[in-house]
């Protein structure tokens, strides 16, 4: 019987972070919480901060840090579902957000570990550049795993295309931005002895096993 974990997952786009978050959350029976999910939940609940967040989103504006932090606080401390822990995905993105998260989770016992899912840039570049998507329903394919009929969606018959923002130049720009944004965050967690870098290459099952082993080792030291 596992008794939850409080985890932050970092990793560049194309590292398989979303997939691994789902698997690890299922293993430890805790919710996988992305920033987008939290924002939607807050808006749905109609809380005060949810309504403020909705205002920014409706106007197409970026959410200020303090609003995101308040949403995270409300979702993590105000909800029964996160009692046993959580897998946080997409938050924090900055040191300021990490400091705020630190305060939010302190009463819960703090974070167990921050996983940096490491896949080399050259590999994610290739993965992302080979990505193809259905224009109509959003189903994902790749050059290596195309739909049955070349570039006709198996699910809906729509056109399967390469997204404009999946060109090598655009991908490289996003990865560079992520690196700039995340490097201080990674250093901040390393200084606090919370960071574990996990090799994200290979079979998804093997990667999950590696992550779970790292979390188990940390939890046993609690
Ligand atoms: Zn489709």
mmCIF file of C-alpha atoms and ligand atoms in Angstrom:
data_model
loop_
_atom_site.group_PDB
_atom_site.id
_atom_site.type_symbol
_atom_site.label_atom_id
_atom_site.label_comp_id
_atom_site.label_asym_id
_atom_site.label_seq_id
_atom_site.Cartn_x
_atom_site.Cartn_y
_atom_site.Cartn_z
ATOM 1 C CA UNK A 1 0.000 0.000 0.000
ATOM 2 C CA UNK A 2 1.419 3.327 -1.028
ATOM 3 C CA UNK A 3 0.480 6.415 0.856
ATOM 4 C CA UNK A 4 0.746 9.216 -1.609
ATOM 5 C CA UNK A 5 3.475 11.606 -2.570
ATOM 6 C CA UNK A 6 3.915 15.322 -3.037
ATOM 7 C CA UNK A 7 5.738 15.777 -6.266
ATOM 8 C CA UNK A 8 6.653 18.469 -8.778
ATOM 9 C CA UNK A 9 7.519 17.258 -12.251
ATOM 10 C CA UNK A 10 9.759 19.312 -14.509
ATOM 11 C CA UNK A 11 10.847 18.510 -18.030
ATOM 12 C CA UNK A 12 11.185 20.156 -21.380
ATOM 13 C CA UNK A 13 8.439 19.858 -23.944
ATOM 14 C CA UNK A 14 8.648 16.506 -25.720
ATOM 15 C CA UNK A 15 10.261 14.770 -22.721
ATOM 16 C CA UNK A 16 7.081 12.780 -22.044
ATOM 17 C CA UNK A 17 6.245 14.688 -18.883
ATOM 18 C CA UNK A 18 2.461 14.559 -19.330
ATOM 19 C CA UNK A 19 2.479 10.782 -19.843
ATOM 20 C CA UNK A 20 4.705 10.191 -16.831
ATOM 21 C CA UNK A 21 2.669 12.507 -14.601
ATOM 22 C CA UNK A 22 -0.446 10.440 -15.352
ATOM 23 C CA UNK A 23 1.346 7.156 -14.632
ATOM 24 C CA UNK A 24 3.008 8.300 -11.420
ATOM 25 C CA UNK A 25 -0.215 9.883 -10.135
ATOM 26 C CA UNK A 26 -2.041 6.601 -10.762
ATOM 27 C CA UNK A 27 0.675 4.596 -9.020
ATOM 28 C CA UNK A 28 0.549 6.704 -5.864
ATOM 29 C CA UNK A 29 -3.212 7.249 -6.125
ATOM 30 C CA UNK A 30 -2.943 11.041 -6.044
ATOM 31 C CA UNK A 31 -4.338 13.598 -8.485
ATOM 32 C CA UNK A 32 -2.262 14.774 -11.432
ATOM 33 C CA UNK A 33 -2.731 18.525 -11.377
ATOM 34 C CA UNK A 34 -1.714 20.763 -14.222
ATOM 35 C CA UNK A 35 -1.905 24.534 -14.005
ATOM 36 C CA UNK A 36 -4.604 24.497 -16.690
ATOM 37 C CA UNK A 37 -6.706 21.991 -14.703
ATOM 38 C CA UNK A 38 -6.394 24.094 -11.564
ATOM 39 C CA UNK A 39 -7.443 27.244 -13.365
ATOM 40 C CA UNK A 40 -10.435 25.542 -14.951
ATOM 41 C CA UNK A 41 -11.464 24.060 -11.583
ATOM 42 C CA UNK A 42 -11.222 27.449 -9.885
ATOM 43 C CA UNK A 43 -13.266 29.099 -12.635
ATOM 44 C CA UNK A 44 -15.866 26.312 -12.467
ATOM 45 C CA UNK A 45 -16.099 26.596 -8.696
ATOM 46 C CA UNK A 46 -16.741 30.316 -9.121
ATOM 47 C CA UNK A 47 -14.419 31.221 -6.258
ATOM 48 C CA UNK A 48 -13.280 34.798 -5.926
ATOM 49 C CA UNK A 49 -9.847 34.065 -7.362
ATOM 50 C CA UNK A 50 -11.459 31.864 -10.011
ATOM 51 C CA UNK A 51 -13.537 34.818 -11.183
ATOM 52 C CA UNK A 52 -10.464 37.060 -11.221
ATOM 53 C CA UNK A 53 -8.613 34.426 -13.263
ATOM 54 C CA UNK A 54 -11.555 34.169 -15.653
ATOM 55 C CA UNK A 55 -11.438 37.940 -16.191
ATOM 56 C CA UNK A 56 -7.820 37.745 -17.383
ATOM 57 C CA UNK A 57 -8.510 34.698 -19.539
ATOM 58 C CA UNK A 58 -11.626 36.246 -21.124
ATOM 59 C CA UNK A 59 -9.578 39.293 -22.047
ATOM 60 C CA UNK A 60 -6.877 37.042 -23.477
ATOM 61 C CA UNK A 61 -4.335 38.374 -20.999
ATOM 62 C CA UNK A 62 -1.566 36.482 -19.221
ATOM 63 C CA UNK A 63 -2.360 35.653 -15.630
ATOM 64 C CA UNK A 64 -0.253 37.561 -13.109
ATOM 65 C CA UNK A 65 1.853 35.438 -10.767
ATOM 66 C CA UNK A 66 -0.202 36.315 -7.693
ATOM 67 C CA UNK A 67 -3.403 35.048 -9.302
ATOM 68 C CA UNK A 68 -1.842 31.738 -10.360
ATOM 69 C CA UNK A 69 -0.320 31.316 -6.899
ATOM 70 C CA UNK A 70 -3.650 31.976 -5.218
ATOM 71 C CA UNK A 71 -5.354 29.428 -7.484
ATOM 72 C CA UNK A 72 -2.704 26.838 -6.636
ATOM 73 C CA UNK A 73 -3.065 27.597 -2.935
ATOM 74 C CA UNK A 74 -6.835 27.219 -3.089
ATOM 75 C CA UNK A 75 -6.667 23.983 -5.079
ATOM 76 C CA UNK A 76 -3.927 22.343 -3.002
ATOM 77 C CA UNK A 77 -4.969 23.301 0.501
ATOM 78 C CA UNK A 78 -8.704 23.719 0.035
ATOM 79 C CA UNK A 79 -9.407 20.334 -1.502
ATOM 80 C CA UNK A 80 -9.861 16.902 0.039
ATOM 81 C CA UNK A 81 -8.536 15.254 -3.106
ATOM 82 C CA UNK A 82 -4.971 16.418 -2.478
ATOM 83 C CA UNK A 83 -4.851 15.137 1.086
ATOM 84 C CA UNK A 84 -2.696 12.175 0.105
ATOM 85 C CA UNK A 85 -0.529 14.278 -2.151
ATOM 86 C CA UNK A 86 -0.365 15.396 -5.767
ATOM 87 C CA UNK A 87 1.691 15.412 -8.913
ATOM 88 C CA UNK A 88 2.140 19.033 -9.986
ATOM 89 C CA UNK A 89 2.647 19.624 -13.686
ATOM 90 C CA UNK A 90 3.416 23.062 -15.129
ATOM 91 C CA UNK A 91 3.816 24.768 -11.771
ATOM 92 C CA UNK A 92 6.048 26.277 -10.510
ATOM 93 C CA UNK A 93 7.728 27.891 -13.513
ATOM 94 C CA UNK A 94 9.749 30.530 -11.712
ATOM 95 C CA UNK A 95 11.687 30.828 -8.458
ATOM 96 C CA UNK A 96 9.058 33.271 -7.164
ATOM 97 C CA UNK A 97 6.383 30.634 -7.773
ATOM 98 C CA UNK A 98 8.562 27.949 -6.149
ATOM 99 C CA UNK A 99 8.948 30.120 -3.045
ATOM 100 C CA UNK A 100 5.180 30.586 -2.898
ATOM 101 C CA UNK A 101 4.611 26.851 -3.346
ATOM 102 C CA UNK A 102 7.044 26.172 -0.543
ATOM 103 C CA UNK A 103 4.839 28.168 1.831
ATOM 104 C CA UNK A 104 1.642 26.589 0.503
ATOM 105 C CA UNK A 105 2.829 23.003 1.033
ATOM 106 C CA UNK A 106 4.718 23.579 4.311
ATOM 107 C CA UNK A 107 1.614 22.755 6.430
ATOM 108 C CA UNK A 108 1.159 19.558 4.378
ATOM 109 C CA UNK A 109 4.706 18.444 5.162
ATOM 110 C CA UNK A 110 6.513 20.015 2.202
ATOM 111 C CA UNK A 111 7.407 18.469 -1.136
ATOM 112 C CA UNK A 112 8.863 14.966 -1.234
ATOM 113 C CA UNK A 113 10.833 15.533 -4.387
ATOM 114 C CA UNK A 114 11.114 17.517 -7.615
ATOM 115 C CA UNK A 115 11.750 15.313 -10.621
ATOM 116 C CA UNK A 116 13.546 16.748 -13.617
ATOM 117 C CA UNK A 117 12.696 14.384 -16.448
ATOM 118 C CA UNK A 118 15.772 14.592 -18.613
ATOM 119 C CA UNK A 119 15.670 13.935 -22.336
ATOM 120 C CA UNK A 120 18.429 15.466 -24.488
ATOM 121 C CA UNK A 121 17.463 18.461 -26.631
ATOM 122 C CA UNK A 122 18.440 16.608 -29.808
ATOM 123 C CA UNK A 123 15.944 13.849 -28.998
ATOM 124 C CA UNK A 124 13.020 16.107 -28.147
ATOM 125 C CA UNK A 125 13.754 18.207 -31.237
ATOM 126 C CA UNK A 126 13.375 15.105 -33.343
ATOM 127 C CA UNK A 127 10.255 13.940 -31.467
ATOM 128 C CA UNK A 128 8.551 17.297 -31.742
ATOM 129 C CA UNK A 129 9.519 17.828 -35.369
ATOM 130 C CA UNK A 130 8.027 14.443 -36.278
ATOM 131 C CA UNK A 131 4.768 15.231 -34.498
ATOM 132 C CA UNK A 132 1.609 15.394 -36.595
ATOM 133 C CA UNK A 133 -1.850 16.361 -35.454
ATOM 134 C CA UNK A 134 -5.415 16.077 -36.775
ATOM 135 C CA UNK A 135 -6.666 19.549 -37.727
ATOM 136 C CA UNK A 136 -10.221 18.597 -36.854
ATOM 137 C CA UNK A 137 -10.128 16.594 -33.596
ATOM 138 C CA UNK A 138 -6.587 17.162 -32.310
ATOM 139 C CA UNK A 139 -5.581 13.463 -32.319
ATOM 140 C CA UNK A 140 -1.792 13.033 -32.173
ATOM 141 C CA UNK A 141 0.323 11.085 -34.638
ATOM 142 C CA UNK A 142 3.945 11.106 -35.702
ATOM 143 C CA UNK A 143 5.997 10.343 -38.781
ATOM 144 C CA UNK A 144 6.937 7.063 -37.094
ATOM 145 C CA UNK A 145 3.335 6.281 -36.062
ATOM 146 C CA UNK A 146 1.137 7.670 -38.826
ATOM 147 C CA UNK A 147 -2.620 7.068 -39.197
ATOM 148 C CA UNK A 148 -3.659 3.982 -41.204
ATOM 149 C CA UNK A 149 -4.370 6.045 -44.325
ATOM 150 C CA UNK A 150 -1.506 8.470 -44.832
ATOM 151 C CA UNK A 151 -2.478 11.746 -43.214
ATOM 152 C CA UNK A 152 -6.169 11.010 -42.798
ATOM 153 C CA UNK A 153 -7.229 10.890 -39.146
ATOM 154 C CA UNK A 154 -8.214 7.397 -37.898
ATOM 155 C CA UNK A 155 -10.605 8.931 -35.398
ATOM 156 C CA UNK A 156 -12.520 11.465 -37.481
ATOM 157 C CA UNK A 157 -11.273 11.465 -41.090
ATOM 158 C CA UNK A 158 -9.825 14.964 -40.747
ATOM 159 C CA UNK A 159 -6.553 16.156 -42.293
ATOM 160 C CA UNK A 160 -3.435 15.220 -40.333
ATOM 161 C CA UNK A 161 -0.842 18.015 -40.551
ATOM 162 C CA UNK A 162 2.324 19.403 -38.981
ATOM 163 C CA UNK A 163 1.496 22.352 -36.755
ATOM 164 C CA UNK A 164 2.990 25.710 -37.734
ATOM 165 C CA UNK A 165 4.618 25.927 -34.305
ATOM 166 C CA UNK A 166 6.225 22.494 -34.700
ATOM 167 C CA UNK A 167 8.820 23.643 -37.224
ATOM 168 C CA UNK A 168 12.436 23.151 -36.063
ATOM 169 C CA UNK A 169 12.992 26.914 -35.656
ATOM 170 C CA UNK A 170 9.844 27.383 -33.565
ATOM 171 C CA UNK A 171 10.593 24.290 -31.480
ATOM 172 C CA UNK A 172 14.153 25.437 -30.828
ATOM 173 C CA UNK A 173 12.852 28.836 -29.724
ATOM 174 C CA UNK A 174 10.401 27.241 -27.253
ATOM 175 C CA UNK A 175 13.077 24.936 -25.857
ATOM 176 C CA UNK A 176 15.531 27.827 -25.408
ATOM 177 C CA UNK A 177 12.860 29.811 -23.599
ATOM 178 C CA UNK A 178 12.094 26.857 -21.332
ATOM 179 C CA UNK A 179 15.799 26.459 -20.547
ATOM 180 C CA UNK A 180 16.189 30.134 -19.628
ATOM 181 C CA UNK A 181 13.055 30.048 -17.500
ATOM 182 C CA UNK A 182 13.758 26.745 -15.772
ATOM 183 C CA UNK A 183 17.503 26.842 -15.085
ATOM 184 C CA UNK A 184 17.134 29.086 -11.993
ATOM 185 C CA UNK A 185 14.248 26.932 -10.753
ATOM 186 C CA UNK A 186 16.274 23.729 -11.113
ATOM 187 C CA UNK A 187 19.175 25.353 -9.265
ATOM 188 C CA UNK A 188 16.831 26.559 -6.515
ATOM 189 C CA UNK A 189 15.485 23.051 -5.908
ATOM 190 C CA UNK A 190 18.963 21.518 -6.130
ATOM 191 C CA UNK A 191 20.157 23.881 -3.384
ATOM 192 C CA UNK A 192 17.331 22.644 -1.176
ATOM 193 C CA UNK A 193 18.194 19.024 -1.873
ATOM 194 C CA UNK A 194 14.794 18.363 -3.451
ATOM 195 C CA UNK A 195 15.915 17.781 -7.028
ATOM 196 C CA UNK A 196 16.297 14.386 -8.672
ATOM 197 C CA UNK A 197 17.186 14.143 -12.340
ATOM 198 C CA UNK A 198 15.675 11.060 -13.965
ATOM 199 C CA UNK A 199 16.712 9.744 -17.356
ATOM 200 C CA UNK A 200 13.613 10.094 -19.557
ATOM 201 C CA UNK A 201 14.970 8.073 -22.482
ATOM 202 C CA UNK A 202 13.587 4.696 -23.429
ATOM 203 C CA UNK A 203 10.380 2.790 -22.925
ATOM 204 C CA UNK A 204 7.636 4.653 -21.001
ATOM 205 C CA UNK A 205 7.306 1.720 -18.555
ATOM 206 C CA UNK A 206 11.028 1.811 -17.768
ATOM 207 C CA UNK A 207 10.931 5.571 -17.260
ATOM 208 C CA UNK A 208 7.948 5.226 -14.878
ATOM 209 C CA UNK A 209 9.823 2.593 -12.891
ATOM 210 C CA UNK A 210 12.842 4.881 -12.569
ATOM 211 C CA UNK A 211 10.687 7.767 -11.365
ATOM 212 C CA UNK A 212 8.774 5.617 -8.868
ATOM 213 C CA UNK A 213 12.031 4.182 -7.473
ATOM 214 C CA UNK A 214 13.355 7.713 -6.884
ATOM 215 C CA UNK A 215 10.132 8.782 -5.153
ATOM 216 C CA UNK A 216 10.064 5.633 -2.977
ATOM 217 C CA UNK A 217 13.639 6.277 -1.880
ATOM 218 C CA UNK A 218 12.723 9.835 -0.899
ATOM 219 C CA UNK A 219 9.572 8.828 0.925
ATOM 220 C CA UNK A 220 11.415 6.216 2.953
ATOM 221 C CA UNK A 221 13.611 9.033 4.276
ATOM 222 C CA UNK A 222 10.614 11.093 5.423
HETATM 223 ZN ZN1 LIG B 1 -9.271 13.621 -36.183
#
